[in-house]
Tab-separated table of C-alpha atoms in Angstrom:
chain	number	residue	atom	x	y	z
A	1	MET	CA	-2.824	122.277	126.191
A	2	ALA	CA	-3.493	118.866	124.927
A	3	LEU	CA	-1.525	118.911	121.955
A	4	THR	CA	1.326	120.534	123.647
A	5	LEU	CA	1.328	117.489	126.622
A	6	TRP	CA	1.761	114.817	123.498
A	7	ARG	CA	4.473	116.792	121.839
A	8	VAL	CA	6.237	116.732	125.252
A	9	SER	CA	5.340	113.282	125.945
A	10	VAL	CA	6.797	111.863	122.861
A	11	ARG	CA	9.886	113.845	122.567
A	12	THR	CA	11.012	113.291	125.906
A	13	GLY	CA	10.346	109.698	125.655
A	14	PHE	CA	12.298	109.472	122.352
A	15	ARG	CA	15.155	111.410	124.036
A	16	ARG	CA	15.275	109.007	126.403
A	17	THR	CA	15.168	105.662	124.273
A	18	ILE	CA	17.868	107.489	122.012
A	19	GLN	CA	19.925	108.238	125.299
A	20	SER	CA	19.817	104.558	126.176
A	21	LEU	CA	21.232	103.254	123.165
A	22	ASN	CA	24.548	102.417	124.183
A	23	SER	CA	25.763	100.755	120.766
A	24	ILE	CA	23.807	101.664	117.674
A	25	GLN	CA	24.677	99.377	114.471
A	26	ARG	CA	23.299	99.627	111.105
A	27	GLN	CA	21.331	97.116	109.444
A	28	GLU	CA	20.829	96.776	105.733
A	29	TYR	CA	16.989	97.702	104.591
A	30	TYR	CA	16.943	95.598	101.592
A	31	SER	CA	16.875	91.827	101.339
A	32	SER	CA	20.034	90.162	99.733
A	33	SER	CA	18.021	87.370	98.238
A	34	SER	CA	17.059	87.388	94.945
A	35	ASN	CA	13.759	86.475	93.292
A	36	GLU	CA	14.798	83.270	92.164
A	37	GLU	CA	15.733	82.166	95.431
A	38	ARG	CA	12.328	82.670	96.497
A	39	PRO	CA	9.723	79.770	95.758
A	40	ASN	CA	6.937	80.402	93.369
A	41	CYS	CA	4.318	78.919	95.173
A	42	GLY	CA	3.903	76.714	98.739
A	43	THR	CA	4.558	77.526	102.389
A	44	ALA	CA	8.450	78.248	104.126
A	45	THR	CA	9.278	78.821	107.779
A	46	VAL	CA	12.140	81.330	108.041
A	47	GLY	CA	12.751	81.960	111.821
A	48	THR	CA	10.362	83.444	113.364
A	49	LEU	CA	7.779	83.924	110.018
A	50	VAL	CA	5.999	81.803	108.297
A	51	THR	CA	5.089	82.884	104.670
A	52	GLU	CA	3.085	81.405	101.409
A	53	ARG	CA	2.482	82.213	97.983
A	54	ARG	CA	-0.920	82.211	96.859
A	55	GLY	CA	-0.991	83.252	93.245
A	56	ALA	CA	0.128	86.775	93.038
A	57	VAL	CA	-0.735	87.462	96.733
A	58	MET	CA	2.131	87.038	99.195
A	59	VAL	CA	0.845	85.857	102.814
A	60	ILE	CA	3.482	86.659	105.816
A	61	GLY	CA	2.463	85.239	109.439
A	62	ILE	CA	4.223	86.416	112.626
A	63	ASN	CA	4.889	82.994	113.977
A	64	ARG	CA	5.497	83.961	118.099
A	65	PRO	CA	2.497	82.921	119.502
A	66	GLU	CA	4.149	82.375	122.918
A	67	VAL	CA	4.769	85.910	123.700
A	68	ARG	CA	1.628	87.214	121.403
A	69	ASN	CA	3.750	87.668	118.373
A	70	ALA	CA	5.772	90.414	119.851
A	71	VAL	CA	8.709	91.085	117.419
A	72	ASN	CA	12.031	90.635	118.525
A	73	PRO	CA	15.296	91.849	116.445
A	74	ASP	CA	15.314	88.548	114.149
A	75	THR	CA	11.709	89.163	113.762
A	76	ALA	CA	12.243	92.669	112.355
A	77	GLN	CA	14.788	91.842	109.990
A	78	ARG	CA	12.776	88.776	108.662
A	79	LEU	CA	10.052	91.094	108.112
A	80	THR	CA	11.865	93.890	106.417
A	81	GLU	CA	13.634	91.110	104.080
A	82	GLU	CA	10.217	89.368	102.931
A	83	LEU	CA	8.627	92.725	102.403
A	84	THR	CA	11.364	94.432	100.335
A	85	ALA	CA	11.237	91.252	98.610
A	86	PHE	CA	7.597	91.284	98.119
A	87	ASP	CA	7.194	94.696	96.601
A	88	GLN	CA	10.634	93.825	94.534
A	89	ASP	CA	9.007	90.753	93.255
A	90	LYS	CA	6.742	91.777	90.028
A	91	SER	CA	4.759	88.549	89.977
A	92	LEU	CA	3.079	89.776	93.185
A	93	ASN	CA	0.747	92.472	93.447
A	94	VAL	CA	-0.832	92.156	96.933
A	95	ALA	CA	0.693	91.117	100.366
A	96	VAL	CA	-1.492	89.990	103.486
A	97	LEU	CA	0.365	90.281	107.219
A	98	HIS	CA	-1.285	88.242	110.122
A	99	GLY	CA	-0.109	86.980	113.134
A	100	ILE	CA	-0.190	83.031	113.910
A	101	GLY	CA	-2.085	81.415	117.087
A	102	GLY	CA	-4.703	84.153	118.088
A	103	ASN	CA	-2.933	87.451	118.065
A	104	PHE	CA	-1.605	89.843	115.712
A	105	CYS	CA	1.705	91.339	117.397
A	106	ALA	CA	2.006	92.803	120.891
A	107	GLY	CA	4.772	95.087	119.946
A	108	PHE	CA	8.381	94.836	120.557
A	109	ASP	CA	9.399	92.444	122.790
A	110	LEU	CA	10.087	93.932	125.617
A	111	LYS	CA	11.839	91.139	127.177
A	112	ALA	CA	14.958	91.738	124.791
A	113	LEU	CA	14.880	95.298	125.539
A	114	ALA	CA	15.113	94.612	129.170
A	115	HIS	CA	18.106	92.248	128.852
A	116	GLY	CA	19.883	95.119	127.026
A	117	SER	CA	19.980	98.057	124.623
A	118	ASP	CA	21.961	96.357	122.031
A	119	SER	CA	18.379	94.244	121.199
A	120	LEU	CA	17.149	97.483	119.702
A	121	LYS	CA	18.747	98.618	116.778
A	122	LEU	CA	17.912	102.226	115.265
A	123	GLU	CA	19.019	104.240	112.845
A	124	GLN	CA	17.749	107.342	113.748
A	125	ASP	CA	17.916	108.759	109.627
A	126	VAL	CA	14.364	107.398	108.991
A	127	CYS	CA	15.314	107.361	105.456
A	128	LYS	CA	18.477	105.111	105.793
A	129	GLY	CA	17.538	102.103	107.658
A	130	PRO	CA	14.469	100.164	109.156
A	131	GLY	CA	12.719	100.756	112.285
A	132	PRO	CA	12.699	98.697	115.392
A	133	MET	CA	9.486	96.950	114.336
A	134	GLY	CA	11.400	96.281	110.852
A	135	PRO	CA	9.330	97.359	107.808
A	136	SER	CA	7.512	100.092	109.927
A	137	ARG	CA	9.226	103.044	108.167
A	138	MET	CA	9.174	101.410	104.375
A	139	ARG	CA	7.043	102.858	101.410
A	140	LEU	CA	5.290	99.972	99.603
A	141	SER	CA	4.848	100.295	96.080
A	142	LYS	CA	2.015	97.431	96.123
A	143	PRO	CA	-0.935	97.165	98.768
A	144	LEU	CA	-0.723	95.558	102.016
A	145	ILE	CA	-3.653	94.373	104.251
A	146	ALA	CA	-3.500	93.447	107.766
A	147	ALA	CA	-5.317	90.478	109.087
A	148	VAL	CA	-5.886	91.553	112.901
A	149	SER	CA	-6.766	89.085	115.583
A	150	GLY	CA	-6.353	89.243	119.199
A	151	TYR	CA	-4.074	91.900	120.112
A	152	ALA	CA	-2.703	94.488	117.816
A	153	VAL	CA	-0.884	96.963	120.324
A	154	ALA	CA	1.971	99.250	120.724
A	155	GLY	CA	4.509	98.545	118.013
A	156	GLY	CA	2.074	95.999	116.724
A	157	LEU	CA	-0.612	98.974	115.917
A	158	GLU	CA	2.289	100.874	113.996
A	159	LEU	CA	2.740	97.589	111.914
A	160	ALA	CA	-1.095	97.555	111.194
A	161	LEU	CA	-0.806	100.990	110.650
A	162	LEU	CA	1.786	100.084	108.054
A	163	ALA	CA	-0.764	98.438	106.003
A	164	ASP	CA	-3.403	100.234	103.584
A	165	LEU	CA	-6.445	98.097	104.991
A	166	ARG	CA	-7.209	96.185	108.244
A	167	VAL	CA	-9.251	93.586	108.704
A	168	MET	CA	-10.348	93.061	112.532
A	169	GLU	CA	-12.131	90.115	114.316
A	170	GLU	CA	-14.677	91.271	116.873
A	171	SER	CA	-12.790	90.247	119.878
A	172	SER	CA	-9.455	92.158	118.432
A	173	ILE	CA	-8.340	95.062	120.704
A	174	MET	CA	-5.770	97.999	119.411
A	175	GLY	CA	-4.276	100.331	121.548
A	176	VAL	CA	-1.123	102.331	122.233
A	177	PHE	CA	-0.135	99.884	125.261
A	178	CYS	CA	3.559	100.891	125.221
A	179	ARG	CA	2.350	104.204	126.373
A	180	ARG	CA	1.795	102.492	130.049
A	181	PHE	CA	5.570	101.724	130.279
A	182	GLY	CA	7.169	104.679	129.176
A	183	VAL	CA	7.786	103.711	125.717
A	184	PRO	CA	7.295	105.970	122.914
A	185	LEU	CA	5.980	105.169	119.569
A	186	ILE	CA	8.960	105.190	117.244
A	187	ASP	CA	7.802	103.287	114.168
A	188	GLY	CA	5.880	105.765	112.570
A	189	GLY	CA	2.569	105.726	115.140
A	190	THR	CA	2.813	109.391	115.776
A	191	VAL	CA	2.375	110.209	111.855
A	192	ARG	CA	0.229	107.539	110.712
A	193	LEU	CA	-2.231	107.421	113.268
A	194	PRO	CA	-3.497	111.547	112.946
A	195	GLN	CA	-3.442	111.048	109.415
A	196	LEU	CA	-5.815	108.350	109.229
A	197	ILE	CA	-8.055	109.164	112.277
A	198	GLY	CA	-7.547	112.650	113.038
A	199	LEU	CA	-5.321	114.634	115.448
A	200	SER	CA	-7.913	114.668	118.217
A	201	ARG	CA	-8.570	110.847	118.535
A	202	ALA	CA	-4.620	110.084	118.069
A	203	LEU	CA	-4.235	112.139	121.263
A	204	ASP	CA	-6.790	110.116	123.129
A	205	LEU	CA	-5.241	107.023	122.145
A	206	ILE	CA	-1.391	107.760	122.506
A	207	LEU	CA	-2.060	109.992	125.847
A	208	THR	CA	-4.236	107.316	127.489
A	209	GLY	CA	-3.027	103.871	126.352
A	210	ARG	CA	-6.344	102.895	126.242
A	211	PRO	CA	-7.930	99.778	124.457
A	212	VAL	CA	-9.714	100.129	121.621
A	213	LYS	CA	-12.160	97.559	120.541
A	214	ALA	CA	-13.163	96.352	116.617
A	215	HIS	CA	-15.918	98.226	116.439
A	216	GLU	CA	-14.902	101.582	117.598
A	217	ALA	CA	-12.217	100.909	115.724
A	218	LEU	CA	-14.251	100.316	112.623
A	219	THR	CA	-16.006	103.914	113.900
A	220	PHE	CA	-12.442	105.367	113.939
A	221	GLY	CA	-11.617	104.415	110.177
A	222	LEU	CA	-9.228	102.671	112.294
A	223	ALA	CA	-10.510	99.617	110.988
A	224	ASN	CA	-11.837	98.799	107.073
A	225	ARG	CA	-13.631	95.500	108.472
A	226	VAL	CA	-14.723	94.111	111.388
A	227	VAL	CA	-15.429	89.719	110.769
A	228	PRO	CA	-16.181	86.874	113.506
A	229	ASP	CA	-13.473	85.933	115.264
A	230	GLY	CA	-11.109	83.196	113.208
A	231	HIS	CA	-12.003	85.100	109.921
A	232	ALA	CA	-9.897	87.923	109.313
A	233	LEU	CA	-7.275	86.195	107.597
A	234	GLN	CA	-9.633	84.412	105.281
A	235	VAL	CA	-11.756	87.786	104.387
A	236	ALA	CA	-7.985	89.737	104.118
A	237	LEU	CA	-7.436	87.117	101.287
A	238	GLU	CA	-10.836	87.409	99.878
A	239	LEU	CA	-10.030	91.151	99.972
A	240	ALA	CA	-6.693	90.898	98.089
A	241	GLU	CA	-8.269	88.721	95.347
A	242	GLN	CA	-11.215	91.472	95.113
A	243	ALA	CA	-8.844	93.976	94.798
A	244	MET	CA	-6.635	92.517	91.773
A	245	GLN	CA	-10.306	91.464	90.170
A	246	TYR	CA	-11.270	94.677	90.667
A	247	GLU	CA	-8.521	96.357	88.983
A	248	THR	CA	-8.473	94.256	86.102
A	249	GLU	CA	-12.342	94.268	85.163
A	250	ASN	CA	-12.150	98.272	85.569
A	251	GLY	CA	-8.525	98.745	84.170
A	252	LEU	CA	-9.125	96.429	80.941
A	253	PRO	CA	-12.178	98.533	79.520
A	254	VAL	CA	-10.158	101.736	79.755
A	255	VAL	CA	-7.179	99.905	77.843
A	256	LEU	CA	-9.535	98.711	75.126
A	257	ALA	CA	-10.974	102.226	74.830
A	258	GLU	CA	-8.327	104.416	75.184
A	259	SER	CA	-4.709	102.833	75.830
A	260	ILE	CA	-4.592	101.438	72.524
A	261	ALA	CA	-5.568	104.773	70.672
A	262	GLY	CA	-3.183	106.701	72.842
A	263	ALA	CA	-0.216	103.817	72.046
A	264	ALA	CA	-0.910	104.201	68.442
A	265	LYS	CA	-0.647	108.392	68.406
A	266	PHE	CA	2.373	107.881	70.575
A	267	ASN	CA	3.626	105.541	67.876
A	268	SER	CA	3.045	107.680	64.788
A	269	GLY	CA	5.354	110.605	66.523
A	270	VAL	CA	2.848	112.878	68.540
A	271	GLY	CA	4.550	111.501	71.652
A	272	ARG	CA	7.983	111.497	70.849
A	273	GLY	CA	8.319	114.913	69.535
A	274	GLY	CA	4.847	116.829	70.247
A	275	THR	CA	3.044	118.182	72.689
A	276	PHE	CA	3.443	115.183	75.023
A	277	SER	CA	7.202	114.777	74.453
A	278	SER	CA	9.154	113.856	77.902
A	279	SER	CA	11.376	116.710	77.273
A	280	LYS	CA	8.830	119.303	77.601
A	281	LEU	CA	7.351	117.537	81.058
């Protein structure tokens, strides 16, 4: 019964959203900026985002604290561009996404939506373009860590779900708050949330729209770390650096023990015309 109600709720809400869109414009999914145009280090403020390169780590901060970092169309486009550029930049290994001013993200800017459907540019084919929150439909090839402070709700929760790891501050709150206003999850929430915490718990959050505090999120598996307030970004950065160090320390012995011998075997002709020939895979 619960599953049926959930499906009806999601489908009805999605249909209403689609019907309300009188003009849908396509957005380019990939950034037009090249890697040469991006600075190798330092901090840059681009519209509603603040970005910083720390070695091989890209730090992206949503900078709309006056609206709890709610995402408007410009912010969505910027997020898509930055994460696309990060994914294509071979000198970057990990990205950290956070919110500036005490909140991660309160979802899509409903004030912008209230002024007309033109503010919500929705590509119905999820393979062809971004979602309303921007990069929420992307499949990143590198790790993304969300440093969550304050509220990560509605579309903000969906942005957090895009990340591979989530570090939450003790007072942080997650939830499908958009459910309270008749706004459906259309940025991957109904897909990623059940996969991450299970269908039953996902239904609990989606159907009720209730808040989930940090320690409950940790027991759900929705959060990977719970840290004191004001420390989410710091711990997320440490986690990013640890992940790279772990990869190096554990990958290098394998290279020395197996990869060199394997490369020599390949170079001798076994890999090019023998058992491991690509023509036979």
